[in-house]
Amino acid sequence: MDITLYTAKGSNSSERVEWALDYKGIMYRRIEVEDAELKSAYLRINHFGYVPSLKIDSEIITESMAIIELLEEIFLQHPLLPGDSIARAKVRQVCEYINTTIHSPQNRTVLKFFNPLINSQEVKTLRCAWIVQCLQKLEPLLWKESAFAITNQFSAADIFIATMYKKALQFGVENIENFDKHLAYLRSQEQIRTTEPGLADETIEAAGAQ
Ligand SMILES: N[C@@H](CCC(=O)N[C@@H](CS)C(=O)NCC(=O)O)C(=O)O
């Protein structure tokens, strides 16, 4: 199978897919789309102008959740959705909340549509406040059975939460204790840590900053 991931620098939704691909040990080509290309050449790949897109042989699939579900169906190794139906629905519930409620209104095109005059500092402030408020709402549903978000296994829910929380930290949100603990727990597991997108770069940057 010939697989290509179209991503962009700093793309939260693409990181989810990248983590899923790497965690499952799937071979793929990674193409980083430049900002200007999102509104030009790349529209031939994804007419919404969004990343991620995944090309599987001649088919192109968009939407991170749909892509991860597809990977889960094709590549059975290292599952990211639990076998039990209720547990699976609970994982999807977390993913959908993050994808549709937390992430969608932060999309640049959405923010600009509703407020064309919004400047980048206002965008950042709004995004931080929204992420923190929503993560706090999500918190009571998490970590009931283990230090993983749902059940006692790593799942797509852990990926969606950790990538969203990392984005919040990059924007300057103050640390939230339980989300810090979650991230630290994930990083204590070798297969999860070694497949986390950007972690190697962060570690190099942190070492350089000392
Ligand atoms: N619901 C979509 C969201 C895709 C999305 O919002 N992608 C952002 C990057 S994280 C994007 O391509 N934005 C382009 C832009 O803002 O111009 C998914 O899960 O894939």
PDB file of N, CA and C in Angstrom, residues 40-134:
ATOM      1  N   SER A  40      -3.718  27.186  -2.710  1.00  0.00           N
ATOM      2  CA  SER A  40      -3.449  27.109  -4.151  1.00  0.00           C
ATOM      3  C   SER A  40      -3.284  25.651  -4.589  1.00  0.00           C
ATOM      4  N   ALA A  41      -2.042  25.228  -4.845  1.00  0.00           N
ATOM      5  CA  ALA A  41      -1.805  23.897  -5.431  1.00  0.00           C
ATOM      6  C   ALA A  41      -2.443  22.764  -4.621  1.00  0.00           C
ATOM      7  N   TYR A  42      -2.425  22.912  -3.309  1.00  0.00           N
ATOM      8  CA  TYR A  42      -2.910  21.830  -2.439  1.00  0.00           C
ATOM      9  C   TYR A  42      -4.428  21.604  -2.582  1.00  0.00           C
ATOM     10  N   LEU A  43      -5.146  22.606  -3.097  1.00  0.00           N
ATOM     11  CA  LEU A  43      -6.607  22.449  -3.255  1.00  0.00           C
ATOM     12  C   LEU A  43      -6.952  21.297  -4.205  1.00  0.00           C
ATOM     13  N   ARG A  44      -5.962  20.897  -5.028  1.00  0.00           N
ATOM     14  CA  ARG A  44      -6.188  19.742  -5.908  1.00  0.00           C
ATOM     15  C   ARG A  44      -6.213  18.441  -5.097  1.00  0.00           C
ATOM     16  N   ILE A  45      -5.524  18.456  -3.937  1.00  0.00           N
ATOM     17  CA  ILE A  45      -5.493  17.266  -3.068  1.00  0.00           C
ATOM     18  C   ILE A  45      -6.712  17.297  -2.143  1.00  0.00           C
ATOM     19  N   ASN A  46      -6.928  18.474  -1.536  1.00  0.00           N
ATOM     20  CA  ASN A  46      -8.016  18.601  -0.557  1.00  0.00           C
ATOM     21  C   ASN A  46      -8.731  19.919  -0.837  1.00  0.00           C
ATOM     22  N   HIS A  47      -9.917  19.834  -1.410  1.00  0.00           N
ATOM     23  CA  HIS A  47     -10.561  21.074  -1.858  1.00  0.00           C
ATOM     24  C   HIS A  47     -11.039  21.949  -0.702  1.00  0.00           C
ATOM     25  N   PHE A  48     -11.021  21.417   0.549  1.00  0.00           N
ATOM     26  CA  PHE A  48     -11.339  22.258   1.717  1.00  0.00           C
ATOM     27  C   PHE A  48     -10.145  23.157   2.070  1.00  0.00           C
ATOM     28  N   GLY A  49      -8.962  22.757   1.606  1.00  0.00           N
ATOM     29  CA  GLY A  49      -7.752  23.523   1.939  1.00  0.00           C
ATOM     30  C   GLY A  49      -7.262  23.253   3.353  1.00  0.00           C
ATOM     31  N   TYR A  50      -7.604  22.096   3.877  1.00  0.00           N
ATOM     32  CA  TYR A  50      -7.181  21.733   5.237  1.00  0.00           C
ATOM     33  C   TYR A  50      -6.205  20.554   5.211  1.00  0.00           C
ATOM     34  N   VAL A  51      -5.336  20.531   6.193  1.00  0.00           N
ATOM     35  CA  VAL A  51      -4.565  19.324   6.477  1.00  0.00           C
ATOM     36  C   VAL A  51      -5.127  18.751   7.777  1.00  0.00           C
ATOM     37  N   PRO A  52      -5.008  17.450   8.005  1.00  0.00           N
ATOM     38  CA  PRO A  52      -4.320  16.463   7.180  1.00  0.00           C
ATOM     39  C   PRO A  52      -5.182  15.937   6.026  1.00  0.00           C
ATOM     40  N   SER A  53      -4.454  15.371   5.026  1.00  0.00           N
ATOM     41  CA  SER A  53      -5.075  14.499   4.036  1.00  0.00           C
ATOM     42  C   SER A  53      -4.203  13.261   3.985  1.00  0.00           C
ATOM     43  N   LEU A  54      -4.816  12.143   3.731  1.00  0.00           N
ATOM     44  CA  LEU A  54      -4.051  10.902   3.605  1.00  0.00           C
ATOM     45  C   LEU A  54      -4.356  10.307   2.246  1.00  0.00           C
ATOM     46  N   LYS A  55      -3.279  10.055   1.479  1.00  0.00           N
ATOM     47  CA  LYS A  55      -3.466   9.405   0.181  1.00  0.00           C
ATOM     48  C   LYS A  55      -3.131   7.940   0.380  1.00  0.00           C
ATOM     49  N   ILE A  56      -4.092   7.079   0.085  1.00  0.00           N
ATOM     50  CA  ILE A  56      -3.849   5.634   0.163  1.00  0.00           C
ATOM     51  C   ILE A  56      -4.011   5.112  -1.251  1.00  0.00           C
ATOM     52  N   ASP A  57      -2.914   4.698  -1.849  1.00  0.00           N
ATOM     53  CA  ASP A  57      -2.881   4.348  -3.269  1.00  0.00           C
ATOM     54  C   ASP A  57      -3.492   5.527  -4.043  1.00  0.00           C
ATOM     55  N   SER A  58      -4.628   5.352  -4.716  1.00  0.00           N
ATOM     56  CA  SER A  58      -5.131   6.493  -5.497  1.00  0.00           C
ATOM     57  C   SER A  58      -6.240   7.257  -4.769  1.00  0.00           C
ATOM     58  N   GLU A  59      -6.592   6.835  -3.560  1.00  0.00           N
ATOM     59  CA  GLU A  59      -7.696   7.479  -2.830  1.00  0.00           C
ATOM     60  C   GLU A  59      -7.177   8.537  -1.859  1.00  0.00           C
ATOM     61  N   ILE A  60      -7.915   9.648  -1.768  1.00  0.00           N
ATOM     62  CA  ILE A  60      -7.535  10.671  -0.786  1.00  0.00           C
ATOM     63  C   ILE A  60      -8.644  10.769   0.258  1.00  0.00           C
ATOM     64  N   ILE A  61      -8.241  10.678   1.521  1.00  0.00           N
ATOM     65  CA  ILE A  61      -9.199  10.783   2.622  1.00  0.00           C
ATOM     66  C   ILE A  61      -8.817  11.984   3.474  1.00  0.00           C
ATOM     67  N   THR A  62      -9.829  12.758   3.877  1.00  0.00           N
ATOM     68  CA  THR A  62      -9.575  13.911   4.744  1.00  0.00           C
ATOM     69  C   THR A  62     -10.306  13.693   6.070  1.00  0.00           C
ATOM     70  N   GLU A  63     -10.107  14.614   7.011  1.00  0.00           N
ATOM     71  CA  GLU A  63     -10.673  14.569   8.368  1.00  0.00           C
ATOM     72  C   GLU A  63      -9.895  13.545   9.211  1.00  0.00           C
ATOM     73  N   SER A  64      -9.222  14.076  10.231  1.00  0.00           N
ATOM     74  CA  SER A  64      -8.337  13.227  11.039  1.00  0.00           C
ATOM     75  C   SER A  64      -9.051  12.019  11.645  1.00  0.00           C
ATOM     76  N   MET A  65     -10.293  12.217  12.085  1.00  0.00           N
ATOM     77  CA  MET A  65     -10.998  11.091  12.726  1.00  0.00           C
ATOM     78  C   MET A  65     -11.289  10.003  11.701  1.00  0.00           C
ATOM     79  N   ALA A  66     -11.741  10.412  10.521  1.00  0.00           N
ATOM     80  CA  ALA A  66     -12.043   9.428   9.466  1.00  0.00           C
ATOM     81  C   ALA A  66     -10.758   8.697   9.057  1.00  0.00           C
ATOM     82  N   ILE A  67      -9.655   9.426   9.014  1.00  0.00           N
ATOM     83  CA  ILE A  67      -8.381   8.808   8.622  1.00  0.00           C
ATOM     84  C   ILE A  67      -7.960   7.778   9.666  1.00  0.00           C
ATOM     85  N   ILE A  68      -8.057   8.162  10.941  1.00  0.00           N
ATOM     86  CA  ILE A  68      -7.616   7.244  12.007  1.00  0.00           C
ATOM     87  C   ILE A  68      -8.516   6.003  12.038  1.00  0.00           C
ATOM     88  N   GLU A  69      -9.804   6.202  11.835  1.00  0.00           N
ATOM     89  CA  GLU A  69     -10.720   5.047  11.806  1.00  0.00           C
ATOM     90  C   GLU A  69     -10.358   4.119  10.641  1.00  0.00           C
ATOM     91  N   LEU A  70     -10.004   4.706   9.516  1.00  0.00           N
ATOM     92  CA  LEU A  70      -9.617   3.894   8.350  1.00  0.00           C
ATOM     93  C   LEU A  70      -8.337   3.111   8.645  1.00  0.00           C
ATOM     94  N   LEU A  71      -7.345   3.787   9.203  1.00  0.00           N
ATOM     95  CA  LEU A  71      -6.083   3.106   9.539  1.00  0.00           C
ATOM     96  C   LEU A  71      -6.345   1.960  10.506  1.00  0.00           C
ATOM     97  N   GLU A  72      -7.258   2.208  11.433  1.00  0.00           N
ATOM     98  CA  GLU A  72      -7.597   1.205  12.444  1.00  0.00           C
ATOM     99  C   GLU A  72      -8.217  -0.040  11.784  1.00  0.00           C
ATOM    100  N   GLU A  73      -9.017   0.186  10.740  1.00  0.00           N
ATOM    101  CA  GLU A  73      -9.661  -0.941  10.058  1.00  0.00           C
ATOM    102  C   GLU A  73      -8.681  -1.719   9.194  1.00  0.00           C
ATOM    103  N   ILE A  74      -7.749  -0.999   8.574  1.00  0.00           N
ATOM    104  CA  ILE A  74      -6.823  -1.676   7.650  1.00  0.00           C
ATOM    105  C   ILE A  74      -5.650  -2.303   8.395  1.00  0.00           C
ATOM    106  N   PHE A  75      -5.114  -1.564   9.367  1.00  0.00           N
ATOM    107  CA  PHE A  75      -3.911  -2.030  10.065  1.00  0.00           C
ATOM    108  C   PHE A  75      -4.304  -2.423  11.494  1.00  0.00           C
ATOM    109  N   LEU A  76      -4.367  -3.711  11.716  1.00  0.00           N
ATOM    110  CA  LEU A  76      -4.927  -4.182  12.988  1.00  0.00           C
ATOM    111  C   LEU A  76      -3.935  -4.095  14.153  1.00  0.00           C
ATOM    112  N   GLN A  77      -2.637  -3.970  13.813  1.00  0.00           N
ATOM    113  CA  GLN A  77      -1.635  -3.973  14.897  1.00  0.00           C
ATOM    114  C   GLN A  77      -1.739  -2.700  15.748  1.00  0.00           C
ATOM    115  N   HIS A  78      -1.399  -2.838  17.023  1.00  0.00           N
ATOM    116  CA  HIS A  78      -1.414  -1.729  17.981  1.00  0.00           C
ATOM    117  C   HIS A  78      -2.705  -0.899  17.881  1.00  0.00           C
ATOM    118  N   PRO A  79      -3.820  -1.512  18.265  1.00  0.00           N
ATOM    119  CA  PRO A  79      -5.115  -0.826  18.113  1.00  0.00           C
ATOM    120  C   PRO A  79      -5.213   0.479  18.898  1.00  0.00           C
ATOM    121  N   LEU A  80      -5.949   1.403  18.329  1.00  0.00           N
ATOM    122  CA  LEU A  80      -6.173   2.703  18.986  1.00  0.00           C
ATOM    123  C   LEU A  80      -7.629   2.871  19.407  1.00  0.00           C
ATOM    124  N   LEU A  81      -8.432   1.852  19.128  1.00  0.00           N
ATOM    125  CA  LEU A  81      -9.822   1.840  19.606  1.00  0.00           C
ATOM    126  C   LEU A  81     -10.018   0.529  20.359  1.00  0.00           C
ATOM    127  N   PRO A  82     -10.681   0.562  21.534  1.00  0.00           N
ATOM    128  CA  PRO A  82     -10.853  -0.669  22.304  1.00  0.00           C
ATOM    129  C   PRO A  82     -11.789  -1.654  21.610  1.00  0.00           C
ATOM    130  N   GLY A  83     -11.700  -2.930  22.000  1.00  0.00           N
ATOM    131  CA  GLY A  83     -12.538  -3.974  21.402  1.00  0.00           C
ATOM    132  C   GLY A  83     -13.991  -3.895  21.867  1.00  0.00           C
ATOM    133  N   ASP A  84     -14.206  -3.413  23.073  1.00  0.00           N
ATOM    134  CA  ASP A  84     -15.550  -3.343  23.630  1.00  0.00           C
ATOM    135  C   ASP A  84     -16.324  -2.143  23.064  1.00  0.00           C
ATOM    136  N   SER A  85     -17.581  -2.381  22.668  1.00  0.00           N
ATOM    137  CA  SER A  85     -18.359  -1.328  21.971  1.00  0.00           C
ATOM    138  C   SER A  85     -18.544  -0.066  22.808  1.00  0.00           C
ATOM    139  N   ILE A  86     -18.867  -0.253  24.100  1.00  0.00           N
ATOM    140  CA  ILE A  86     -19.108   0.932  24.939  1.00  0.00           C
ATOM    141  C   ILE A  86     -17.801   1.709  25.122  1.00  0.00           C
ATOM    142  N   ALA A  87     -16.732   0.974  25.389  1.00  0.00           N
ATOM    143  CA  ALA A  87     -15.435   1.646  25.564  1.00  0.00           C
ATOM    144  C   ALA A  87     -15.037   2.368  24.277  1.00  0.00           C
ATOM    145  N   ARG A  88     -15.320   1.715  23.136  1.00  0.00           N
ATOM    146  CA  ARG A  88     -14.992   2.334  21.837  1.00  0.00           C
ATOM    147  C   ARG A  88     -15.783   3.636  21.662  1.00  0.00           C
ATOM    148  N   ALA A  89     -17.052   3.594  22.036  1.00  0.00           N
ATOM    149  CA  ALA A  89     -17.885   4.801  21.924  1.00  0.00           C
ATOM    150  C   ALA A  89     -17.352   5.903  22.847  1.00  0.00           C
ATOM    151  N   LYS A  90     -16.839   5.502  24.017  1.00  0.00           N
ATOM    152  CA  LYS A  90     -16.307   6.519  24.944  1.00  0.00           C
ATOM    153  C   LYS A  90     -15.037   7.160  24.394  1.00  0.00           C
ATOM    154  N   VAL A  91     -14.222   6.373  23.713  1.00  0.00           N
ATOM    155  CA  VAL A  91     -13.022   6.942  23.080  1.00  0.00           C
ATOM    156  C   VAL A  91     -13.450   7.920  21.981  1.00  0.00           C
ATOM    157  N   ARG A  92     -14.401   7.478  21.157  1.00  0.00           N
ATOM    158  CA  ARG A  92     -14.863   8.357  20.058  1.00  0.00           C
ATOM    159  C   ARG A  92     -15.509   9.627  20.605  1.00  0.00           C
ATOM    160  N   GLN A  93     -16.192   9.497  21.731  1.00  0.00           N
ATOM    161  CA  GLN A  93     -16.852  10.648  22.364  1.00  0.00           C
ATOM    162  C   GLN A  93     -15.816  11.725  22.701  1.00  0.00           C
ATOM    163  N   VAL A  94     -14.693  11.300  23.277  1.00  0.00           N
ATOM    164  CA  VAL A  94     -13.629  12.256  23.614  1.00  0.00           C
ATOM    165  C   VAL A  94     -13.041  12.856  22.329  1.00  0.00           C
ATOM    166  N   CYS A  95     -12.760  11.992  21.352  1.00  0.00           N
ATOM    167  CA  CYS A  95     -12.159  12.473  20.096  1.00  0.00           C
ATOM    168  C   CYS A  95     -13.074  13.483  19.405  1.00  0.00           C
ATOM    169  N   GLU A  96     -14.359  13.157  19.348  1.00  0.00           N
ATOM    170  CA  GLU A  96     -15.312  14.050  18.672  1.00  0.00           C
ATOM    171  C   GLU A  96     -15.429  15.392  19.401  1.00  0.00           C
ATOM    172  N   TYR A  97     -15.425  15.340  20.729  1.00  0.00           N
ATOM    173  CA  TYR A  97     -15.525  16.589  21.488  1.00  0.00           C
ATOM    174  C   TYR A  97     -14.315  17.476  21.171  1.00  0.00           C
ATOM    175  N   ILE A  98     -13.144  16.850  21.139  1.00  0.00           N
ATOM    176  CA  ILE A  98     -11.939  17.641  20.862  1.00  0.00           C
ATOM    177  C   ILE A  98     -11.947  18.131  19.419  1.00  0.00           C
ATOM    178  N   ASN A  99     -12.303  17.251  18.500  1.00  0.00           N
ATOM    179  CA  ASN A  99     -12.248  17.613  17.084  1.00  0.00           C
ATOM    180  C   ASN A  99     -13.294  18.663  16.718  1.00  0.00           C
ATOM    181  N   THR A 100     -14.514  18.449  17.182  1.00  0.00           N
ATOM    182  CA  THR A 100     -15.581  19.347  16.713  1.00  0.00           C
ATOM    183  C   THR A 100     -15.791  20.545  17.642  1.00  0.00           C
ATOM    184  N   THR A 101     -15.784  20.317  18.951  1.00  0.00           N
ATOM    185  CA  THR A 101     -16.092  21.428  19.857  1.00  0.00           C
ATOM    186  C   THR A 101     -14.855  22.261  20.184  1.00  0.00           C
ATOM    187  N   ILE A 102     -13.751  21.580  20.526  1.00  0.00           N
ATOM    188  CA  ILE A 102     -12.580  22.371  20.923  1.00  0.00           C
ATOM    189  C   ILE A 102     -11.839  22.910  19.692  1.00  0.00           C
ATOM    190  N   HIS A 103     -11.619  22.034  18.715  1.00  0.00           N
ATOM    191  CA  HIS A 103     -10.732  22.445  17.628  1.00  0.00           C
ATOM    192  C   HIS A 103     -11.398  23.304  16.553  1.00  0.00           C
ATOM    193  N   SER A 104     -12.593  22.919  16.126  1.00  0.00           N
ATOM    194  CA  SER A 104     -13.186  23.590  14.955  1.00  0.00           C
ATOM    195  C   SER A 104     -13.276  25.104  15.057  1.00  0.00           C
ATOM    196  N   PRO A 105     -13.788  25.651  16.182  1.00  0.00           N
ATOM    197  CA  PRO A 105     -13.902  27.113  16.206  1.00  0.00           C
ATOM    198  C   PRO A 105     -12.562  27.824  16.228  1.00  0.00           C
ATOM    199  N   GLN A 106     -11.463  27.073  16.460  1.00  0.00           N
ATOM    200  CA  GLN A 106     -10.139  27.709  16.489  1.00  0.00           C
ATOM    201  C   GLN A 106      -9.503  27.797  15.115  1.00  0.00           C
ATOM    202  N   ASN A 107     -10.093  27.084  14.172  1.00  0.00           N
ATOM    203  CA  ASN A 107      -9.526  27.078  12.827  1.00  0.00           C
ATOM    204  C   ASN A 107      -9.442  28.519  12.299  1.00  0.00           C
ATOM    205  N   ARG A 108      -8.283  28.840  11.713  1.00  0.00           N
ATOM    206  CA  ARG A 108      -8.071  30.210  11.223  1.00  0.00           C
ATOM    207  C   ARG A 108      -9.181  30.691  10.303  1.00  0.00           C
ATOM    208  N   THR A 109      -9.623  29.798   9.391  1.00  0.00           N
ATOM    209  CA  THR A 109     -10.635  30.227   8.423  1.00  0.00           C
ATOM    210  C   THR A 109     -11.971  30.507   9.131  1.00  0.00           C
ATOM    211  N   VAL A 110     -12.258  29.737  10.184  1.00  0.00           N
ATOM    212  CA  VAL A 110     -13.505  29.938  10.932  1.00  0.00           C
ATOM    213  C   VAL A 110     -13.444  31.267  11.692  1.00  0.00           C
ATOM    214  N   LEU A 111     -12.327  31.480  12.412  1.00  0.00           N
ATOM    215  CA  LEU A 111     -12.184  32.723  13.186  1.00  0.00           C
ATOM    216  C   LEU A 111     -12.262  33.952  12.284  1.00  0.00           C
ATOM    217  N   LYS A 112     -11.600  33.866  11.124  1.00  0.00           N
ATOM    218  CA  LYS A 112     -11.596  35.009  10.190  1.00  0.00           C
ATOM    219  C   LYS A 112     -12.978  35.248   9.593  1.00  0.00           C
ATOM    220  N   PHE A 113     -13.720  34.151   9.395  1.00  0.00           N
ATOM    221  CA  PHE A 113     -15.064  34.286   8.829  1.00  0.00           C
ATOM    222  C   PHE A 113     -15.959  35.066   9.794  1.00  0.00           C
ATOM    223  N   PHE A 114     -15.895  34.698  11.070  1.00  0.00           N
ATOM    224  CA  PHE A 114     -16.781  35.352  12.048  1.00  0.00           C
ATOM    225  C   PHE A 114     -16.277  36.726  12.476  1.00  0.00           C
ATOM    226  N   ASN A 115     -14.954  36.905  12.390  1.00  0.00           N
ATOM    227  CA  ASN A 115     -14.387  38.193  12.781  1.00  0.00           C
ATOM    228  C   ASN A 115     -13.202  38.518  11.867  1.00  0.00           C
ATOM    229  N   PRO A 116     -13.495  39.082  10.675  1.00  0.00           N
ATOM    230  CA  PRO A 116     -12.434  39.301   9.685  1.00  0.00           C
ATOM    231  C   PRO A 116     -11.319  40.217  10.191  1.00  0.00           C
ATOM    232  N   LEU A 117     -11.610  41.052  11.195  1.00  0.00           N
ATOM    233  CA  LEU A 117     -10.600  42.020  11.651  1.00  0.00           C
ATOM    234  C   LEU A 117      -9.741  41.481  12.794  1.00  0.00           C
ATOM    235  N   ILE A 118     -10.002  40.261  13.206  1.00  0.00           N
ATOM    236  CA  ILE A 118      -9.295  39.715  14.370  1.00  0.00           C
ATOM    237  C   ILE A 118      -7.779  39.668  14.106  1.00  0.00           C
ATOM    238  N   ASN A 119      -6.987  40.096  15.085  1.00  0.00           N
ATOM    239  CA  ASN A 119      -5.532  40.056  14.878  1.00  0.00           C
ATOM    240  C   ASN A 119      -4.939  38.830  15.577  1.00  0.00           C
ATOM    241  N   SER A 120      -3.661  38.579  15.319  1.00  0.00           N
ATOM    242  CA  SER A 120      -3.098  37.303  15.765  1.00  0.00           C
ATOM    243  C   SER A 120      -3.045  37.190  17.288  1.00  0.00           C
ATOM    244  N   GLN A 121      -2.841  38.331  17.986  1.00  0.00           N
ATOM    245  CA  GLN A 121      -2.827  38.265  19.455  1.00  0.00           C
ATOM    246  C   GLN A 121      -4.221  37.922  19.998  1.00  0.00           C
ATOM    247  N   GLU A 122      -5.249  38.524  19.364  1.00  0.00           N
ATOM    248  CA  GLU A 122      -6.629  38.231  19.796  1.00  0.00           C
ATOM    249  C   GLU A 122      -6.967  36.756  19.530  1.00  0.00           C
ATOM    250  N   VAL A 123      -6.478  36.256  18.408  1.00  0.00           N
ATOM    251  CA  VAL A 123      -6.712  34.856  18.066  1.00  0.00           C
ATOM    252  C   VAL A 123      -6.127  33.969  19.153  1.00  0.00           C
ATOM    253  N   LYS A 124      -4.877  34.277  19.538  1.00  0.00           N
ATOM    254  CA  LYS A 124      -4.175  33.467  20.527  1.00  0.00           C
ATOM    255  C   LYS A 124      -4.919  33.481  21.878  1.00  0.00           C
ATOM    256  N   THR A 125      -5.333  34.681  22.297  1.00  0.00           N
ATOM    257  CA  THR A 125      -6.023  34.817  23.583  1.00  0.00           C
ATOM    258  C   THR A 125      -7.328  34.018  23.590  1.00  0.00           C
ATOM    259  N   LEU A 126      -8.057  34.152  22.493  1.00  0.00           N
ATOM    260  CA  LEU A 126      -9.345  33.457  22.368  1.00  0.00           C
ATOM    261  C   LEU A 126      -9.134  31.941  22.381  1.00  0.00           C
ATOM    262  N   ARG A 127      -8.142  31.500  21.623  1.00  0.00           N
ATOM    263  CA  ARG A 127      -7.887  30.056  21.528  1.00  0.00           C
ATOM    264  C   ARG A 127      -7.508  29.488  22.893  1.00  0.00           C
ATOM    265  N   CYS A 128      -6.629  30.195  23.616  1.00  0.00           N
ATOM    266  CA  CYS A 128      -6.199  29.711  24.942  1.00  0.00           C
ATOM    267  C   CYS A 128      -7.402  29.560  25.864  1.00  0.00           C
ATOM    268  N   ALA A 129      -8.211  30.603  25.938  1.00  0.00           N
ATOM    269  CA  ALA A 129      -9.347  30.596  26.877  1.00  0.00           C
ATOM    270  C   ALA A 129     -10.310  29.458  26.531  1.00  0.00           C
ATOM    271  N   TRP A 130     -10.544  29.279  25.235  1.00  0.00           N
ATOM    272  CA  TRP A 130     -11.494  28.246  24.799  1.00  0.00           C
ATOM    273  C   TRP A 130     -10.966  26.842  25.123  1.00  0.00           C
ATOM    274  N   ILE A 131      -9.688  26.613  24.848  1.00  0.00           N
ATOM    275  CA  ILE A 131      -9.119  25.278  25.097  1.00  0.00           C
ATOM    276  C   ILE A 131      -9.191  24.959  26.596  1.00  0.00           C
ATOM    277  N   VAL A 132      -8.786  25.913  27.429  1.00  0.00           N
ATOM    278  CA  VAL A 132      -8.754  25.659  28.880  1.00  0.00           C
ATOM    279  C   VAL A 132     -10.165  25.355  29.387  1.00  0.00           C
ATOM    280  N   GLN A 133     -11.121  26.183  28.984  1.00  0.00           N
ATOM    281  CA  GLN A 133     -12.496  25.978  29.441  1.00  0.00           C
ATOM    282  C   GLN A 133     -13.011  24.595  29.030  1.00  0.00           C
ATOM    283  N   CYS A 134     -12.723  24.208  27.790  1.00  0.00           N
ATOM    284  CA  CYS A 134     -13.240  22.917  27.299  1.00  0.00           C
ATOM    285  C   CYS A 134     -12.502  21.743  27.929  1.00  0.00           C
TER     286      CYS A 134
END
